[in-house]
Amino acid sequence: MATKITDGAAGGEEAGQVDPASPAWPRPAHGWYMVGVLLLAYTLSFVDRMILSLLVAPIRAALDISDTEVSLLIGLAFALFYTLLGLPIAWIADRWNRRNLIVAGVALWSVMTAGCGLAGSYATLFLARVGVGVGEAALSPAAYSMLSDTFPRDRLARAMAVYSIGVPLGSGVAMILGSFVVQAVLAAPMVDLPLIGPVEAWRTIFLWVAAPGLLVCLLLFTVREPLRHGVRQSLGADRAPGFLAHLAGQRAALGALFGGMSLIGLVMYGMIAWVPTFFSRTYGMEVSQAGLWFGIIMATGGAAGLVAGGMLADRMFGKGVRDAHLRVMRLSILLGGPPLLAAMLMPDATLAFVMLALAFPMLTMHGVGTVALQFITPNEYRARVTALYFFVVNLVGLGFGPMLMALLTDHLFGDDGALRYSIALVTAVALPLAAVILTAGFPAFARSLGRMADATR
């Protein structure tokens, strides 16, 4: 049986002492209320982030751009500053009120989403997408840090799994609601807006999805900032050299987590961005109809997979399996990868949707990776390490997943109808490589947890 890891172990191996007077955990009712509000914010962030993938055709027509240029709007324009600014924002989160930081982020990304609808050129639309990324960079590092100070370790994976439902739920809601909005709004080529006048109909969709951000900001003010657990009292524990020393000491375990999740993200983000267009080009479906069914699959299957993965990881970790979270991540690839690849090669749309419905509950179990990250990270570094994690994972996954598939379609196959093969090729290469990297990281991750347990004896 592996050594149980206590909250005191959160300090890692750097010099310093864990505060013996650690604060009591918040009441479970308030903890789960916090999860619900953060889940709502995370869901909204993905609605704002992914709605553009349903507007590929009208944006291409309005701005006269290629698939590759659209992919930059979907991916790199958002991901570059989302990842780069995540690091300094997380530095603030490790020192400042995390709840208030999230409120500021939600307000900013909502305003910039509305700005996407008012952009008059490709350049201004690109800059507005950059602004969405900057605002959303404030959410997850601060949220994961808050949750780590709200739930004991034996319940943390389940809490974080519920919060992570925002990824498939937000993407699914974007597809489901977007499909109806696209059908209703795009039925008329132009829409008259008060104080603005006639605008192209696709622009108003950004305004609609930006509006709920104001409500989420108000709800966040009902959430209390949790007290920090396991903060070191040594004067030197919070300096940059200590942070860098922590990264160096955990490089093998962190490398496996970062590498495995980056490659999984490459496939997942690329697929989310292009699957509705894939159904349109391959089977002749309306993008809105494809988005509806794909959204249902993401919202339901993704939520089920995240909860199942969190429960499985909690159970395995409770039985002493130190590398439980990495093993669940690998299991998600082994079970979900084959039906995902098969979906791209099916002869008709119905079979393709069936394969996607089989793949999603299994693939999304990989979301426990963020929980594993908290277990080997000191409290005073959690937001920064989480931001670094998202920097790498989102820069690779969100920044290059949609773009890589578009580049293969435009330049390798040279045919819009070959999008299915671009998605399949990226899936067939990236997921097996991710499984290999995660497997190689099992021993290093187990050692990291062991060292942290020994440091508190």
GROMACS .gro file of C-alpha atoms in nm:
model
  457
    1MET     CA    1   0.000   0.000   0.000
    2ALA     CA    2   0.141   0.338  -0.098
    3THR     CA    3   0.205   0.602   0.164
    4LYS     CA    4  -0.094   0.826   0.216
    5ILE     CA    5  -0.027   1.186   0.115
    6THR     CA    6  -0.141   1.445   0.368
    7ASP     CA    7  -0.216   1.809   0.311
    8GLY     CA    8   0.107   1.896   0.481
    9ALA     CA    9   0.289   1.727   0.195
   10ALA     CA   10   0.182   2.005  -0.034
   11GLY     CA   11   0.498   2.189   0.052
   12GLY     CA   12   0.731   1.974  -0.162
   13GLU     CA   13   1.100   1.948  -0.083
   14GLU     CA   14   1.214   2.309  -0.072
   15ALA     CA   15   1.329   2.455   0.258
   16GLY     CA   16   1.053   2.571   0.490
   17GLN     CA   17   0.801   2.450   0.741
   18VAL     CA   18   0.433   2.370   0.697
   19ASP     CA   19   0.205   2.573   0.919
   20PRO     CA   20   0.077   2.334   1.187
   21ALA     CA   21  -0.226   2.557   1.247
   22SER     CA   22  -0.376   2.484   0.906
   23PRO     CA   23  -0.729   2.630   0.872
   24ALA     CA   24  -1.034   2.411   0.882
   25TRP     CA   25  -1.185   2.302   0.553
   26PRO     CA   26  -1.493   2.501   0.442
   27ARG     CA   27  -1.836   2.348   0.492
   28PRO     CA   28  -1.914   2.096   0.214
   29ALA     CA   29  -2.232   2.284   0.120
   30HIS     CA   30  -2.041   2.603   0.046
   31GLY     CA   31  -1.765   2.406  -0.123
   32TRP     CA   32  -2.007   2.248  -0.369
   33TYR     CA   33  -2.180   2.583  -0.420
   34MET     CA   34  -1.839   2.723  -0.517
   35VAL     CA   35  -1.794   2.434  -0.758
   36GLY     CA   36  -2.132   2.513  -0.915
   37VAL     CA   37  -2.056   2.881  -0.967
   38LEU     CA   38  -1.707   2.810  -1.103
   39LEU     CA   39  -1.856   2.544  -1.329
   40LEU     CA   40  -2.098   2.803  -1.466
   41ALA     CA   41  -1.810   3.043  -1.533
   42TYR     CA   42  -1.603   2.768  -1.698
   43THR     CA   43  -1.899   2.661  -1.911
   44LEU     CA   44  -1.955   3.018  -2.024
   45SER     CA   45  -1.586   3.055  -2.109
   46PHE     CA   46  -1.606   2.760  -2.347
   47VAL     CA   47  -1.928   2.886  -2.504
   48ASP     CA   48  -1.753   3.215  -2.578
   49ARG     CA   49  -1.439   3.033  -2.687
   50MET     CA   50  -1.595   2.776  -2.921
   51ILE     CA   51  -1.896   2.951  -3.077
   52LEU     CA   52  -1.672   3.071  -3.359
   53SER     CA   53  -1.634   2.714  -3.486
   54LEU     CA   54  -2.003   2.720  -3.594
   55LEU     CA   55  -1.951   3.042  -3.789
   56VAL     CA   56  -1.673   2.926  -4.020
   57ALA     CA   57  -1.876   2.963  -4.340
   58PRO     CA   58  -2.020   3.315  -4.285
   59ILE     CA   59  -1.689   3.448  -4.148
   60ARG     CA   60  -1.496   3.305  -4.443
   61ALA     CA   61  -1.744   3.460  -4.682
   62ALA     CA   62  -1.757   3.798  -4.506
   63LEU     CA   63  -1.381   3.837  -4.464
   64ASP     CA   64  -1.264   3.635  -4.769
   65ILE     CA   65  -1.021   3.417  -4.573
   66SER     CA   66  -0.897   3.055  -4.586
   67ASP     CA   67  -0.938   2.759  -4.349
   68THR     CA   68  -0.592   2.829  -4.212
   69GLU     CA   69  -0.680   3.191  -4.132
   70VAL     CA   70  -1.002   3.077  -3.964
   71SER     CA   71  -0.801   2.825  -3.762
   72LEU     CA   72  -0.583   3.110  -3.635
   73LEU     CA   73  -0.895   3.287  -3.506
   74ILE     CA   74  -1.023   2.969  -3.342
   75GLY     CA   75  -0.688   2.862  -3.198
   76LEU     CA   76  -0.371   3.068  -3.201
   77ALA     CA   77  -0.524   3.416  -3.160
   78PHE     CA   78  -0.694   3.295  -2.844
   79ALA     CA   79  -0.433   3.049  -2.717
   80LEU     CA   80  -0.119   3.261  -2.757
   81PHE     CA   81  -0.216   3.530  -2.506
   82TYR     CA   82  -0.432   3.292  -2.301
   83THR     CA   83  -0.117   3.094  -2.234
   84LEU     CA   84   0.142   3.374  -2.220
   85LEU     CA   85  -0.053   3.600  -1.983
   86GLY     CA   86  -0.166   3.302  -1.775
   87LEU     CA   87   0.175   3.300  -1.605
   88PRO     CA   88   0.183   3.658  -1.468
   89ILE     CA   89  -0.189   3.641  -1.387
   90ALA     CA   90  -0.125   3.322  -1.189
   91TRP     CA   91   0.156   3.498  -1.000
   92ILE     CA   92  -0.112   3.743  -0.888
   93ALA     CA   93  -0.347   3.456  -0.797
   94ASP     CA   94  -0.084   3.307  -0.564
   95ARG     CA   95  -0.078   3.637  -0.371
   96TRP     CA   96  -0.412   3.813  -0.417
   97ASN     CA   97  -0.782   3.743  -0.375
   98ARG     CA   98  -0.851   3.471  -0.631
   99ARG     CA   99  -1.228   3.526  -0.639
  100ASN     CA  100  -1.187   3.890  -0.737
  101LEU     CA  101  -0.932   3.799  -1.003
  102ILE     CA  102  -1.184   3.561  -1.161
  103VAL     CA  103  -1.454   3.831  -1.157
  104ALA     CA  104  -1.222   4.067  -1.348
  105GLY     CA  105  -1.142   3.792  -1.599
  106VAL     CA  106  -1.508   3.707  -1.667
  107ALA     CA  107  -1.591   4.073  -1.722
  108LEU     CA  108  -1.301   4.119  -1.964
  109TRP     CA  109  -1.366   3.811  -2.178
  110SER     CA  110  -1.739   3.893  -2.200
  111VAL     CA  111  -1.665   4.245  -2.328
  112MET     CA  112  -1.412   4.113  -2.579
  113THR     CA  113  -1.653   3.843  -2.701
  114ALA     CA  114  -1.901   4.119  -2.776
  115GLY     CA  115  -1.613   4.297  -2.950
  116CYS     CA  116  -1.578   4.000  -3.187
  117GLY     CA  117  -1.924   4.080  -3.316
  118LEU     CA  118  -1.835   4.444  -3.373
  119ALA     CA  119  -1.499   4.382  -3.543
  120GLY     CA  120  -1.476   4.544  -3.885
  121SER     CA  121  -1.184   4.345  -4.029
  122TYR     CA  122  -0.986   4.025  -3.990
  123ALA     CA  123  -0.722   4.212  -3.790
  124THR     CA  124  -0.969   4.357  -3.539
  125LEU     CA  125  -1.148   4.022  -3.506
  126PHE     CA  126  -0.808   3.864  -3.437
  127LEU     CA  127  -0.737   4.123  -3.167
  128ALA     CA  128  -1.078   4.069  -3.008
  129ARG     CA  129  -1.007   3.697  -2.990
  130VAL     CA  130  -0.677   3.781  -2.822
  131GLY     CA  131  -0.876   3.980  -2.563
  132VAL     CA  132  -1.103   3.681  -2.498
  133GLY     CA  133  -0.793   3.474  -2.430
  134VAL     CA  134  -0.651   3.732  -2.188
  135GLY     CA  135  -0.973   3.737  -1.985
  136GLU     CA  136  -1.010   3.360  -1.972
  137ALA     CA  137  -0.648   3.322  -1.857
  138ALA     CA  138  -0.759   3.441  -1.511
  139LEU     CA  139  -1.008   3.160  -1.451
  140SER     CA  140  -0.861   2.811  -1.424
  141PRO     CA  141  -0.532   2.872  -1.236
  142ALA     CA  142  -0.720   3.066  -0.968
  143ALA     CA  143  -1.013   2.819  -0.968
  144TYR     CA  144  -0.793   2.510  -0.924
  145SER     CA  145  -0.606   2.682  -0.642
  146MET     CA  146  -0.935   2.773  -0.470
  147LEU     CA  147  -1.069   2.419  -0.501
  148SER     CA  148  -0.746   2.275  -0.358
  149ASP     CA  149  -0.807   2.489  -0.048
  150THR     CA  150  -1.174   2.389  -0.028
  151PHE     CA  151  -1.172   2.006  -0.054
  152PRO     CA  152  -0.955   1.746   0.122
  153ARG     CA  153  -0.753   1.524  -0.107
  154ASP     CA  154  -0.985   1.225  -0.084
  155ARG     CA  155  -1.264   1.437  -0.237
  156LEU     CA  156  -1.060   1.670  -0.459
  157ALA     CA  157  -1.069   1.464  -0.780
  158ARG     CA  158  -1.449   1.451  -0.776
  159ALA     CA  159  -1.479   1.826  -0.712
  160MET     CA  160  -1.232   1.912  -0.988
  161ALA     CA  161  -1.400   1.664  -1.222
  162VAL     CA  162  -1.731   1.845  -1.174
  163TYR     CA  163  -1.562   2.181  -1.238
  164SER     CA  164  -1.395   2.037  -1.548
  165ILE     CA  165  -1.737   1.944  -1.687
  166GLY     CA  166  -1.731   2.304  -1.805
  167VAL     CA  167  -1.509   2.196  -2.094
  168PRO     CA  168  -1.747   1.948  -2.265
  169LEU     CA  169  -2.057   2.121  -2.129
  170GLY     CA  170  -1.950   2.463  -2.254
  171SER     CA  171  -1.840   2.326  -2.588
  172GLY     CA  172  -2.163   2.127  -2.612
  173VAL     CA  173  -2.382   2.422  -2.517
  174ALA     CA  174  -2.199   2.630  -2.776
  175MET     CA  175  -2.290   2.371  -3.036
  176ILE     CA  176  -2.647   2.309  -2.919
  177LEU     CA  177  -2.755   2.667  -2.858
  178GLY     CA  178  -2.540   2.785  -3.142
  179SER     CA  179  -2.716   2.554  -3.384
  180PHE     CA  180  -3.054   2.710  -3.303
  181VAL     CA  181  -2.918   3.064  -3.291
  182VAL     CA  182  -2.737   3.019  -3.620
  183GLN     CA  183  -3.052   2.889  -3.786
  184ALA     CA  184  -3.268   3.171  -3.646
  185VAL     CA  185  -3.030   3.462  -3.687
  186LEU     CA  186  -2.874   3.368  -4.016
  187ALA     CA  187  -3.216   3.326  -4.176
  188ALA     CA  188  -3.197   3.700  -4.235
  189PRO     CA  189  -2.878   3.828  -4.399
  190MET     CA  190  -2.878   4.153  -4.200
  191VAL     CA  191  -3.001   4.252  -3.853
  192ASP     CA  192  -3.071   4.604  -3.723
  193LEU     CA  193  -2.909   4.676  -3.387
  194PRO     CA  194  -3.003   4.976  -3.170
  195LEU     CA  195  -2.748   5.260  -3.192
  196ILE     CA  196  -2.545   5.060  -3.443
  197GLY     CA  197  -2.773   5.001  -3.741
  198PRO     CA  198  -2.772   4.710  -3.986
  199VAL     CA  199  -2.500   4.448  -3.936
  200GLU     CA  200  -2.433   4.101  -4.073
  201ALA     CA  201  -2.636   3.845  -3.880
  202TRP     CA  202  -2.342   3.631  -3.768
  203ARG     CA  203  -2.204   3.924  -3.569
  204THR     CA  204  -2.505   3.933  -3.336
  205ILE     CA  205  -2.434   3.579  -3.217
  206PHE     CA  206  -2.124   3.702  -3.035
  207LEU     CA  207  -2.335   3.963  -2.858
  208TRP     CA  208  -2.586   3.703  -2.741
  209VAL     CA  209  -2.325   3.467  -2.596
  210ALA     CA  210  -2.136   3.754  -2.426
  211ALA     CA  211  -2.438   3.880  -2.228
  212PRO     CA  212  -2.453   3.603  -1.956
  213GLY     CA  213  -2.109   3.707  -1.834
  214LEU     CA  214  -2.266   3.989  -1.633
  215LEU     CA  215  -2.480   3.741  -1.438
  216VAL     CA  216  -2.182   3.518  -1.367
  217CYS     CA  217  -1.987   3.817  -1.229
  218LEU     CA  218  -2.269   3.883  -0.980
  219LEU     CA  219  -2.285   3.518  -0.873
  220LEU     CA  220  -1.910   3.509  -0.813
  221PHE     CA  221  -1.948   3.778  -0.548
  222THR     CA  222  -2.150   3.526  -0.342
  223VAL     CA  223  -1.849   3.293  -0.325
  224ARG     CA  224  -1.603   3.336  -0.036
  225GLU     CA  225  -1.228   3.335  -0.089
  226PRO     CA  226  -1.104   3.017   0.092
  227LEU     CA  227  -0.816   3.025   0.339
  228ARG     CA  228  -0.496   2.874   0.204
  229HIS     CA  229  -0.389   2.530   0.334
  230GLY     CA  230  -0.031   2.415   0.375
  231VAL     CA  231   0.136   2.751   0.308
  232ARG     CA  232   0.504   2.753   0.406
  233GLN     CA  233   0.624   3.003   0.660
  234SER     CA  234   0.990   3.020   0.553
  235LEU     CA  235   1.095   3.360   0.425
  236GLY     CA  236   1.259   3.213   0.119
  237ALA     CA  237   0.985   2.970   0.024
  238ASP     CA  238   0.801   3.208  -0.207
  239ARG     CA  239   1.095   3.339  -0.406
  240ALA     CA  240   1.141   3.263  -0.775
  241PRO     CA  241   1.449   3.039  -0.717
  242GLY     CA  242   1.238   2.816  -0.492
  243PHE     CA  243   0.970   2.798  -0.758
  244LEU     CA  244   1.224   2.710  -1.025
  245ALA     CA  245   1.385   2.455  -0.795
  246HIS     CA  246   1.045   2.293  -0.749
  247LEU     CA  247   0.997   2.268  -1.126
  248ALA     CA  248   1.344   2.119  -1.168
  249GLY     CA  249   1.286   1.865  -0.893
  250GLN     CA  250   0.956   1.754  -1.045
  251ARG     CA  251   1.063   1.773  -1.410
  252ALA     CA  252   1.006   1.406  -1.491
  253ALA     CA  253   0.656   1.389  -1.339
  254LEU     CA  254   0.558   1.730  -1.476
  255GLY     CA  255   0.702   1.641  -1.817
  256ALA     CA  256   0.481   1.333  -1.840
  257LEU     CA  257   0.171   1.531  -1.740
  258PHE     CA  258   0.248   1.823  -1.970
  259GLY     CA  259   0.347   1.605  -2.266
  260GLY     CA  260   0.059   1.360  -2.240
  261MET     CA  261  -0.208   1.626  -2.194
  262SER     CA  262  -0.065   1.844  -2.473
  263LEU     CA  263  -0.102   1.565  -2.727
  264ILE     CA  264  -0.450   1.475  -2.602
  265GLY     CA  265  -0.542   1.843  -2.630
  266LEU     CA  266  -0.404   1.858  -2.983
  267VAL     CA  267  -0.664   1.601  -3.085
  268MET     CA  268  -0.953   1.720  -2.868
  269TYR     CA  269  -0.934   2.091  -2.953
  270GLY     CA  270  -0.877   2.022  -3.319
  271MET     CA  271  -1.171   1.786  -3.331
  272ILE     CA  272  -1.405   2.024  -3.146
  273ALA     CA  273  -1.312   2.303  -3.386
  274TRP     CA  274  -1.361   2.105  -3.707
  275VAL     CA  275  -1.611   1.822  -3.647
  276PRO     CA  276  -1.924   2.026  -3.742
  277THR     CA  277  -1.749   2.134  -4.063
  278PHE     CA  278  -1.640   1.771  -4.118
  279PHE     CA  279  -2.002   1.655  -4.114
  280SER     CA  280  -2.097   1.933  -4.353
  281ARG     CA  281  -1.822   1.860  -4.604
  282THR     CA  282  -1.827   1.481  -4.582
  283TYR     CA  283  -2.198   1.400  -4.546
  284GLY     CA  284  -2.365   1.720  -4.669
  285MET     CA  285  -2.524   1.803  -4.332
  286GLU     CA  286  -2.607   2.156  -4.228
  287VAL     CA  287  -2.338   2.281  -3.990
  288SER     CA  288  -2.606   2.385  -3.739
  289GLN     CA  289  -2.758   2.035  -3.743
  290ALA     CA  290  -2.419   1.869  -3.705
  291GLY     CA  291  -2.336   2.109  -3.422
  292LEU     CA  292  -2.659   2.019  -3.242
  293TRP     CA  293  -2.590   1.646  -3.235
  294PHE     CA  294  -2.220   1.688  -3.167
  295GLY     CA  295  -2.304   1.929  -2.885
  296ILE     CA  296  -2.537   1.677  -2.722
  297ILE     CA  297  -2.264   1.413  -2.741
  298MET     CA  298  -2.004   1.646  -2.590
  299ALA     CA  299  -2.227   1.777  -2.311
  300THR     CA  300  -2.361   1.439  -2.197
  301GLY     CA  301  -2.077   1.205  -2.282
  302GLY     CA  302  -1.809   1.448  -2.173
  303ALA     CA  303  -1.973   1.516  -1.838
  304ALA     CA  304  -2.018   1.144  -1.771
  305GLY     CA  305  -1.657   1.071  -1.859
  306LEU     CA  306  -1.517   1.343  -1.634
  307VAL     CA  307  -1.721   1.233  -1.332
  308ALA     CA  308  -1.634   0.866  -1.394
  309GLY     CA  309  -1.267   0.950  -1.429
  310GLY     CA  310  -1.268   1.153  -1.107
  311MET     CA  311  -1.441   0.878  -0.909
  312LEU     CA  312  -1.209   0.611  -1.048
  313ALA     CA  313  -0.898   0.815  -0.969
  314ASP     CA  314  -1.020   0.890  -0.614
  315ARG     CA  315  -1.087   0.521  -0.556
  316MET     CA  316  -0.751   0.404  -0.693
  317PHE     CA  317  -0.559   0.676  -0.507
  318GLY     CA  318  -0.742   0.590  -0.185
  319LYS     CA  319  -0.621   0.230  -0.225
  320GLY     CA  320  -0.260   0.347  -0.244
  321VAL     CA  321  -0.204   0.365  -0.622
  322ARG     CA  322   0.017   0.673  -0.632
  323ASP     CA  323   0.013   0.709  -1.011
  324ALA     CA  324  -0.364   0.654  -1.027
  325HIS     CA  325  -0.439   0.978  -1.211
  326LEU     CA  326  -0.187   0.910  -1.487
  327ARG     CA  327  -0.321   0.555  -1.523
  328VAL     CA  328  -0.675   0.688  -1.567
  329MET     CA  329  -0.547   0.930  -1.832
  330ARG     CA  330  -0.383   0.645  -2.024
  331LEU     CA  331  -0.697   0.433  -1.990
  332SER     CA  332  -0.901   0.715  -2.147
  333ILE     CA  333  -0.677   0.707  -2.455
  334LEU     CA  334  -0.681   0.330  -2.490
  335LEU     CA  335  -1.061   0.312  -2.464
  336GLY     CA  336  -1.161   0.631  -2.644
  337GLY     CA  337  -0.899   0.663  -2.917
  338PRO     CA  338  -1.012   0.377  -3.148
  339PRO     CA  339  -1.380   0.482  -3.177
  340LEU     CA  340  -1.274   0.846  -3.228
  341LEU     CA  341  -1.049   0.745  -3.517
  342ALA     CA  342  -1.322   0.519  -3.658
  343ALA     CA  343  -1.573   0.807  -3.650
  344MET     CA  344  -1.373   1.000  -3.909
  345LEU     CA  345  -1.382   0.706  -4.152
  346MET     CA  346  -1.746   0.596  -4.129
  347PRO     CA  347  -1.947   0.571  -4.454
  348ASP     CA  348  -2.243   0.773  -4.325
  349ALA     CA  349  -2.321   1.039  -4.067
  350THR     CA  350  -2.524   0.813  -3.835
  351LEU     CA  351  -2.238   0.571  -3.782
  352ALA     CA  352  -1.998   0.859  -3.733
  353PHE     CA  353  -2.216   1.003  -3.456
  354VAL     CA  354  -2.243   0.658  -3.294
  355MET     CA  355  -1.864   0.629  -3.284
  356LEU     CA  356  -1.832   0.977  -3.136
  357ALA     CA  357  -2.093   0.889  -2.872
  358LEU     CA  358  -1.882   0.586  -2.775
  359ALA     CA  359  -1.557   0.781  -2.773
  360PHE     CA  360  -1.645   1.087  -2.567
  361PRO     CA  361  -1.733   0.931  -2.227
  362MET     CA  362  -1.402   0.745  -2.234
  363LEU     CA  363  -1.179   1.017  -2.379
  364THR     CA  364  -1.283   1.281  -2.128
  365MET     CA  365  -1.168   1.070  -1.831
  366HIS     CA  366  -0.825   1.227  -1.899
  367GLY     CA  367  -0.943   1.540  -1.715
  368VAL     CA  368  -0.801   1.404  -1.385
  369GLY     CA  369  -0.459   1.525  -1.501
  370THR     CA  370  -0.519   1.863  -1.338
  371VAL     CA  371  -0.583   1.690  -1.005
  372ALA     CA  372  -0.251   1.505  -1.030
  373LEU     CA  373  -0.082   1.840  -1.080
  374GLN     CA  374  -0.216   1.972  -0.746
  375PHE     CA  375  -0.086   1.669  -0.559
  376ILE     CA  376   0.279   1.739  -0.643
  377THR     CA  377   0.262   2.121  -0.616
  378PRO     CA  378   0.305   2.337  -0.302
  379ASN     CA  379   0.013   2.564  -0.217
  380GLU     CA  380   0.209   2.884  -0.278
  381TYR     CA  381   0.298   2.766  -0.630
  382ARG     CA  382  -0.028   2.604  -0.735
  383ALA     CA  383  -0.170   2.885  -0.950
  384ARG     CA  384   0.165   2.937  -1.123
  385VAL     CA  385   0.227   2.569  -1.193
  386THR     CA  386  -0.133   2.532  -1.312
  387ALA     CA  387  -0.086   2.833  -1.540
  388LEU     CA  388   0.238   2.685  -1.673
  389TYR     CA  389   0.052   2.360  -1.734
  390PHE     CA  390  -0.220   2.542  -1.928
  391PHE     CA  391   0.048   2.743  -2.108
  392VAL     CA  392   0.199   2.428  -2.253
  393VAL     CA  393  -0.120   2.225  -2.299
  394ASN     CA  394  -0.323   2.505  -2.458
  395LEU     CA  395  -0.041   2.640  -2.671
  396VAL     CA  396   0.005   2.293  -2.822
  397GLY     CA  397  -0.358   2.176  -2.813
  398LEU     CA  398  -0.567   2.485  -2.873
  399GLY     CA  399  -0.299   2.684  -3.053
  400PHE     CA  400  -0.190   2.417  -3.299
  401GLY     CA  401  -0.463   2.147  -3.299
  402PRO     CA  402  -0.713   2.333  -3.521
  403MET     CA  403  -0.432   2.486  -3.726
  404LEU     CA  404  -0.252   2.155  -3.788
  405MET     CA  405  -0.569   1.992  -3.918
  406ALA     CA  406  -0.635   2.294  -4.141
  407LEU     CA  407  -0.278   2.294  -4.272
  408LEU     CA  408  -0.302   1.925  -4.360
  409THR     CA  409  -0.632   1.988  -4.540
  410ASP     CA  410  -0.504   2.292  -4.730
  411HIS     CA  411  -0.150   2.183  -4.813
  412LEU     CA  412  -0.110   1.804  -4.778
  413PHE     CA  413  -0.443   1.691  -4.924
  414GLY     CA  414  -0.531   2.015  -5.106
  415ASP     CA  415  -0.901   1.939  -5.084
  416ASP     CA  416  -1.167   2.076  -4.845
  417GLY     CA  417  -1.340   1.737  -4.858
  418ALA     CA  418  -1.031   1.566  -4.712
  419LEU     CA  419  -1.081   1.726  -4.372
  420ARG     CA  420  -1.181   1.384  -4.233
  421TYR     CA  421  -0.839   1.243  -4.319
  422SER     CA  422  -0.661   1.536  -4.158
  423ILE     CA  423  -0.847   1.476  -3.831
  424ALA     CA  424  -0.783   1.102  -3.855
  425LEU     CA  425  -0.411   1.145  -3.923
  426VAL     CA  426  -0.356   1.375  -3.624
  427THR     CA  427  -0.557   1.138  -3.400
  428ALA     CA  428  -0.369   0.828  -3.513
  429VAL     CA  429  -0.029   0.983  -3.437
  430ALA     CA  430  -0.090   1.201  -3.129
  431LEU     CA  431  -0.296   0.971  -2.903
  432PRO     CA  432  -0.064   0.666  -2.910
  433LEU     CA  433   0.233   0.895  -2.846
  434ALA     CA  434   0.047   1.049  -2.549
  435ALA     CA  435  -0.014   0.701  -2.403
  436VAL     CA  436   0.358   0.619  -2.431
  437ILE     CA  437   0.461   0.944  -2.257
  438LEU     CA  438   0.214   0.893  -1.972
  439THR     CA  439   0.328   0.533  -1.920
  440ALA     CA  440   0.691   0.644  -1.904
  441GLY     CA  441   0.594   0.895  -1.635
  442PHE     CA  442   0.432   0.647  -1.392
  443PRO     CA  443   0.747   0.581  -1.181
  444ALA     CA  444   0.850   0.949  -1.165
  445PHE     CA  445   0.505   1.059  -1.052
  446ALA     CA  446   0.490   0.790  -0.782
  447ARG     CA  447   0.836   0.895  -0.658
  448SER     CA  448   0.727   1.260  -0.643
  449LEU     CA  449   0.433   1.174  -0.419
  450GLY     CA  450   0.656   0.956  -0.203
  451ARG     CA  451   0.912   1.232  -0.154
  452MET     CA  452   0.638   1.476  -0.056
  453ALA     CA  453   0.503   1.230   0.202
  454ASP     CA  454   0.852   1.175   0.347
  455ALA     CA  455   0.906   1.551   0.378
  456THR     CA  456   0.624   1.578   0.634
  457ARG     CA  457   0.723   1.292   0.863
   0.00000   0.00000   0.00000
